[in-house]
Amino acid sequence: MPLLDAHYQHWDGAHVGIWARRWVIARHGMGSALRNRAMRNLVVVCWMAGLAMAAVLFLIGQLLVADSIVIQWVGQLNPSLQVFARLLTSWLQDHPEISVRTTQNLLFYLYCVYSMPLSIFALGLAMPSLITRDLDSNAMVIYASKAVTRGDYLLGKYCSAFGLLTLTWLGPVCGAWLAGNLLSPDWRFFWHSRAALGHALLYGLSSMAILSGLALGVSAVSRREKSTPFIWWTWWVLGWVIQPIALHTKPWLRHLSFSYDLKQIGLASFRLGDDLKTARENIPMLGEMLRNIPPSTSYALDHPNWGGALVALVLMLVLAAWIISQRVSPE
Amino acid sequence: MTSDPVIATEGLTKTFGRQRALDNVTLAISAGAIGLLGPNGAGKSTFMKCLLQLLPVTSGSARLLGREVGREGREIRKRVGYAPEQNCHIPGMAGCEYVAYCAQLSGLPFQAARQRAHEMLDFVGVGQERYRKVDTYSTGIKQRIKLAQAIVHDPELVFLDEPTNGLDPKGQAQILELVRGLWRTYGITVVLSSHLLNDVERVCEQIVIIARGRVLVHDTLQNLKARKRGAAEVVLARGHGELQEACGRLNWLCQMLPNGHLRIEHRADSLNALLNVLHELKLAPLEIIPSPNALEETFVQALEMSHAAA
């Protein structure tokens, strides 16, 4: 007796593949995270920063054109500045590869490192929609009774976290690179900036992969929606507090902070030391300014502790995987 | 039971620590409406969960729809539905989104999933509530939603674990009617797990009785009733006294039940003798229920034997 006088109908269509089903899980995870207004605002802020980067790249591109509006505008502000700008322009025209690569590399590094807190905060907001809520509502039973395995489920959730980080982190960098180079006066900018983009992709993808794994582990720690973001943010803040203290006591303790470890990986990926050296040796006037960098900073840039950071991050990922294996099951 | 079994197990065992939840279960069940009966904690749910790979099997093997459980999990679950006993849902979703999402997880493309979700929600009787969040549903609607998500991908076999739990009598009757129609009208094999004998008797044709992790009985309801022949329940509009007197003369035990029916133990394989008596008395029965409580008696008897063996 169908209650609304509706009849059951058989379905004989073709099933979609397993990757489509994994994508469904990933899309749902991202969708439920983006229902949070704060999360949407964060994404907007990150893309505004991306726009700002694109604007800076546009301005730098304009410096390479002798009679660009930027040079004229600088001249209207201060004629001596215009002389400096013209000097710089002529030098940049001689060394476009160095200027484009170095500025974009520096810019992308600054964005990646300084927008990391935003991405970590965003992951905290998304934490309940990763695994926590599913544990709370026994949704694991539903997933496990469908045509997906636990591995498919975890992969889908992992992609959710990765996708959110792409929106807040790597997306704006790639957007800025594309927009900045499209607006540049020369198509060769795309080629000259390949190293900067490569560094950003290397660092962004590896950091996002690590952060997504850690976030998944933390989101499986508890069934309570308020607990897992709290644990995540607390871990992050404690790590941040420990860093300066540990520097003068037990430096290895700094590796308990995943943000510190990621920063070390960032320094190693972007090879800022090399860029600064090149700038110091080749760029007139600016090179002189760069010689004033404190030796400790210069040493840190030249010798990032990426080995220790990598070991610490791998250990954290192993711990996260263990938590997931213990907590994420249908029963 | 001549067709290929939809469920076949061989020495299926599941232990939790030292406790054996399933003890060497060997079964071959053919398509139909199958009732999985047993007291609470008998191992019914564990049996279903092992078949669906929600729990790892300790030893033994199982095949569902001709495929090896454990090797072809995804393929099996594309063709199998499951409505669990406990409350399970994916939070933050409206009912129709939830059912469509479950369909997509089972491999339906987006458009088909959405269309079938609405069809199934109509079928199980969920109206405008489908646009509300699943978290806010009453028990009755949750049971219907569980049924809808279990059949949304058009499975060949569906496991229903206590689907009438927490429902009022009207809701129970509606859900049981839907479940009965799944096999009788639409050819979907149904495995109904319940500790409520009436539910199983109304819906199922095959009965599996489980207790202490062992299969005590596996037979058709018809055969079980045949084993308990010799009693009938007669519903009369008038003439209760006359029939009681006639039964007395024949040394048949006749008992008036609280619902006004007469329970008569005629001790014969067929109802012919009883029908003759009614004919002689010129009484027209409203209904004759042969072998009433056959399932209950079999159930109790099986449990007693199980306890005695333990």
XYZ file of C-alpha atoms in Angstrom, chain A:
331
model
C 0.000 0.000 0.000
C 2.066 2.924 -1.159
C 1.028 5.688 1.174
C 0.671 8.422 -1.405
C -0.533 6.044 -4.053
C 2.943 6.065 -5.538
C 4.368 2.936 -7.058
C 7.818 1.549 -6.881
C 9.681 1.645 -10.160
C 12.751 -0.321 -11.022
C 15.815 1.538 -12.248
C 17.961 0.074 -14.997
C 20.442 2.846 -15.782
C 24.218 2.567 -15.759
C 26.076 3.087 -12.492
C 28.743 5.754 -12.258
C 32.326 4.760 -11.426
C 34.034 4.743 -8.076
C 35.809 8.065 -8.679
C 32.455 9.736 -9.234
C 31.255 8.333 -5.908
C 34.394 9.560 -4.162
C 33.849 12.959 -5.741
C 30.291 12.961 -4.345
C 31.705 12.514 -0.835
C 34.326 15.209 -1.382
C 31.800 17.651 -2.826
C 29.409 17.055 0.025
C 32.198 17.657 2.568
C 33.158 20.927 0.925
C 29.542 21.971 0.511
C 28.701 21.471 4.153
C 31.847 23.344 5.223
C 30.985 26.251 2.936
C 27.523 26.529 4.469
C 29.315 28.247 7.341
C 29.252 31.994 6.758
C 32.618 32.528 8.463
C 34.152 30.007 6.108
C 32.740 31.788 3.080
C 34.065 35.101 4.381
C 37.503 33.576 4.839
C 37.501 32.352 1.264
C 36.560 35.841 0.084
C 39.375 37.388 2.149
C 41.893 34.974 0.665
C 40.782 35.762 -2.866
C 40.975 39.481 -2.112
C 44.575 38.895 -1.118
C 45.011 37.005 -4.376
C 43.621 40.017 -6.252
C 46.025 42.273 -4.411
C 48.902 40.008 -5.475
C 47.703 40.189 -9.053
C 47.635 43.992 -8.778
C 51.211 44.041 -7.457
C 52.316 41.784 -10.308
C 50.598 44.119 -12.735
C 52.457 47.105 -11.299
C 55.776 45.293 -11.481
C 55.006 44.386 -15.080
C 54.326 48.050 -15.836
C 57.773 48.940 -14.504
C 59.242 47.072 -17.441
C 57.615 49.436 -19.913
C 59.595 52.631 -20.289
C 56.664 55.026 -20.724
C 54.018 53.197 -18.806
C 51.379 55.053 -16.819
C 53.050 53.886 -13.614
C 56.322 55.616 -14.482
C 54.434 58.782 -15.467
C 52.422 58.648 -12.272
C 55.611 58.243 -10.192
C 57.062 61.198 -12.059
C 54.077 63.341 -11.140
C 54.565 62.414 -7.510
C 58.286 63.022 -7.377
C 60.620 63.692 -10.347
C 63.650 62.169 -8.551
C 61.642 59.015 -7.952
C 60.937 58.923 -11.671
C 64.681 58.937 -12.360
C 65.085 56.036 -9.967
C 62.161 54.236 -11.611
C 63.649 54.714 -15.066
C 66.989 53.362 -13.875
C 65.257 50.399 -12.362
C 63.221 49.908 -15.512
C 66.272 49.861 -17.729
C 67.926 47.342 -15.405
C 64.801 45.201 -15.238
C 64.562 45.232 -18.999
C 68.083 43.833 -19.096
C 67.340 41.122 -16.498
C 63.658 40.305 -16.875
C 64.077 36.725 -15.754
C 65.671 37.665 -12.446
C 63.248 40.450 -11.729
C 60.127 38.498 -12.593
C 61.200 35.284 -10.907
C 62.490 36.958 -7.753
C 59.563 39.261 -7.200
C 56.963 36.584 -7.869
C 58.850 34.057 -5.752
C 59.016 36.487 -2.849
C 55.406 37.497 -3.248
C 54.139 33.919 -3.384
C 56.265 32.976 -0.393
C 54.901 35.854 1.626
C 51.356 34.944 0.717
C 51.823 31.237 1.391
C 53.449 31.772 4.776
C 51.361 34.684 5.999
C 48.041 33.314 4.808
C 48.723 29.942 6.423
C 46.977 31.014 9.661
C 43.865 31.781 7.602
C 43.940 28.317 6.079
C 44.529 26.661 9.439
C 41.643 28.646 10.882
C 39.495 27.625 7.929
C 40.295 23.967 8.528
C 39.186 24.404 12.139
C 35.858 25.744 10.935
C 35.507 22.802 8.555
C 36.546 20.237 11.164
C 32.995 19.102 12.138
C 32.019 18.513 8.521
C 35.003 16.264 7.890
C 34.508 13.253 10.173
C 33.248 14.529 13.532
C 29.575 14.872 12.589
C 29.548 11.516 10.831
C 30.822 9.852 13.984
C 28.195 11.637 16.032
C 25.271 10.649 13.813
C 26.410 7.072 13.044
C 26.650 8.064 9.403
C 29.528 5.624 9.078
C 26.966 2.815 9.009
C 25.215 4.438 6.068
C 28.445 4.981 4.161
C 29.608 1.441 4.874
C 26.336 -0.024 3.620
C 26.654 1.765 0.266
C 28.911 0.997 -2.655
C 31.919 2.709 -1.110
C 34.618 1.384 1.186
C 36.158 3.021 4.223
C 39.086 3.964 2.010
C 36.751 5.657 -0.468
C 35.082 7.530 2.359
C 38.396 8.719 3.794
C 39.683 9.676 0.372
C 36.529 11.715 -0.238
C 36.873 13.474 3.102
C 40.572 14.050 2.490
C 39.724 15.671 -0.830
C 37.182 17.880 0.963
C 39.906 19.249 3.227
C 42.306 19.522 0.311
C 39.693 21.341 -1.759
C 39.004 23.852 0.988
C 42.706 24.542 1.319
C 42.893 25.007 -2.425
C 40.227 27.677 -2.138
C 41.991 29.548 0.650
C 45.626 28.914 -0.130
C 46.872 27.669 -3.455
C 43.900 28.920 -5.496
C 44.609 32.625 -4.880
C 48.318 32.098 -5.663
C 47.572 30.396 -8.962
C 44.888 32.992 -9.728
C 47.298 35.815 -9.010
C 50.009 34.203 -11.142
C 47.610 33.785 -14.050
C 46.033 37.233 -13.786
C 49.343 39.000 -13.097
C 51.042 37.428 -16.098
C 48.042 37.934 -18.378
C 48.173 41.634 -17.531
C 51.933 41.804 -17.995
C 53.407 43.602 -21.045
C 55.178 40.500 -22.315
C 54.030 36.909 -22.753
C 57.489 35.789 -21.707
C 56.499 36.596 -18.107
C 54.764 33.244 -18.030
C 58.071 31.576 -18.831
C 60.193 33.727 -16.512
C 57.860 33.066 -13.588
C 57.810 29.301 -14.005
C 60.200 28.741 -11.106
C 58.152 30.914 -8.749
C 54.995 29.055 -9.688
C 56.790 25.741 -9.358
C 57.970 26.639 -5.849
C 54.469 27.756 -4.875
C 52.957 24.541 -6.241
C 55.567 22.372 -4.559
C 55.081 24.043 -1.217
C 51.328 24.500 -1.549
C 50.558 20.959 -2.627
C 52.824 19.318 -0.065
C 51.568 21.528 2.762
C 47.956 21.024 1.779
C 48.462 17.281 1.613
C 49.998 17.271 5.088
C 47.477 19.660 6.631
C 44.545 17.715 5.153
C 45.835 14.500 6.697
C 46.360 16.130 10.082
C 42.929 17.752 9.963
C 41.307 14.422 9.172
C 43.044 12.861 12.163
C 41.955 15.610 14.532
C 38.384 15.558 13.210
C 38.230 11.850 14.093
C 39.336 12.410 17.685
C 35.910 13.259 19.037
C 32.220 12.998 18.192
C 31.514 16.448 19.585
C 31.296 19.271 17.083
C 32.833 21.829 19.405
C 35.683 19.633 20.571
C 37.554 18.998 17.356
C 37.922 22.640 16.216
C 38.980 23.492 19.762
C 41.653 20.746 19.723
C 42.877 21.871 16.310
C 43.147 25.528 17.174
C 44.668 24.774 20.581
C 47.377 22.619 18.997
C 48.122 25.361 16.535
C 48.276 28.167 19.137
C 50.330 26.074 21.575
C 52.814 25.336 18.822
C 53.030 29.012 18.030
C 53.634 29.843 21.717
C 56.229 27.087 22.140
C 58.406 28.222 19.204
C 60.168 31.222 20.789
C 60.457 29.494 24.169
C 61.891 26.299 22.709
C 64.427 28.224 20.616
C 66.451 29.019 23.761
C 65.802 25.776 25.660
C 65.177 22.665 23.556
C 65.037 23.639 19.888
C 63.625 20.239 18.819
C 60.443 21.110 20.711
C 59.657 23.597 17.948
C 58.863 20.651 15.719
C 55.757 19.977 17.806
C 54.291 22.960 15.968
C 53.058 21.920 12.555
C 52.986 25.544 11.412
C 56.695 25.905 12.266
C 57.472 22.703 10.399
C 55.494 23.860 7.387
C 57.318 27.177 7.414
C 60.643 25.345 7.281
C 59.372 23.326 4.330
C 58.290 26.626 2.758
C 61.750 28.165 3.150
C 63.298 25.085 1.599
C 60.779 25.041 -1.268
C 61.008 28.702 -2.204
C 64.818 28.903 -1.780
C 64.567 32.497 -0.717
C 68.228 32.560 0.264
C 69.227 32.045 -3.361
C 66.909 34.817 -4.535
C 68.193 37.255 -1.947
C 71.742 36.471 -2.934
C 70.942 37.052 -6.594
C 69.167 40.311 -5.754
C 71.998 41.477 -3.543
C 74.532 40.852 -6.269
C 72.591 42.103 -9.264
C 69.994 44.710 -8.432
C 71.376 48.239 -8.154
C 70.482 50.120 -4.968
C 67.988 47.523 -3.786
C 70.846 45.085 -3.428
C 72.512 47.482 -0.977
C 69.360 47.521 1.143
C 69.253 43.759 1.222
C 72.749 43.612 2.658
C 71.309 44.956 5.933
C 69.357 41.788 6.689
C 70.369 40.465 10.154
C 72.753 37.480 9.964
C 70.397 35.243 11.987
C 67.601 35.844 9.472
C 69.958 35.360 6.605
C 71.151 32.077 8.149
C 67.584 30.901 8.694
C 66.749 31.657 5.074
C 69.845 29.870 3.811
C 69.585 26.852 6.125
C 65.980 25.901 6.738
C 65.596 22.944 9.087
C 63.481 21.040 6.614
C 64.793 17.577 7.488
C 63.636 17.723 11.095
C 60.408 19.363 9.996
C 59.700 16.606 7.524
C 60.332 13.881 10.117
C 58.057 15.643 12.615
C 55.287 16.044 10.047
C 55.527 12.407 8.993
C 55.259 11.330 12.635
C 52.209 13.561 13.047
C 50.652 12.012 9.954
C 51.298 8.523 11.289
C 49.557 9.497 14.523
C 46.629 10.919 12.542
C 46.378 7.710 10.508
C 46.359 5.652 13.707
C 43.571 7.773 15.197
C 41.541 7.402 12.006
C 42.050 3.642 11.909
C 40.850 3.357 15.496
C 37.915 5.718 15.277
C 36.485 5.499 11.783
C 34.575 2.265 11.436
C 30.866 1.489 11.092
C 30.631 -0.056 14.562
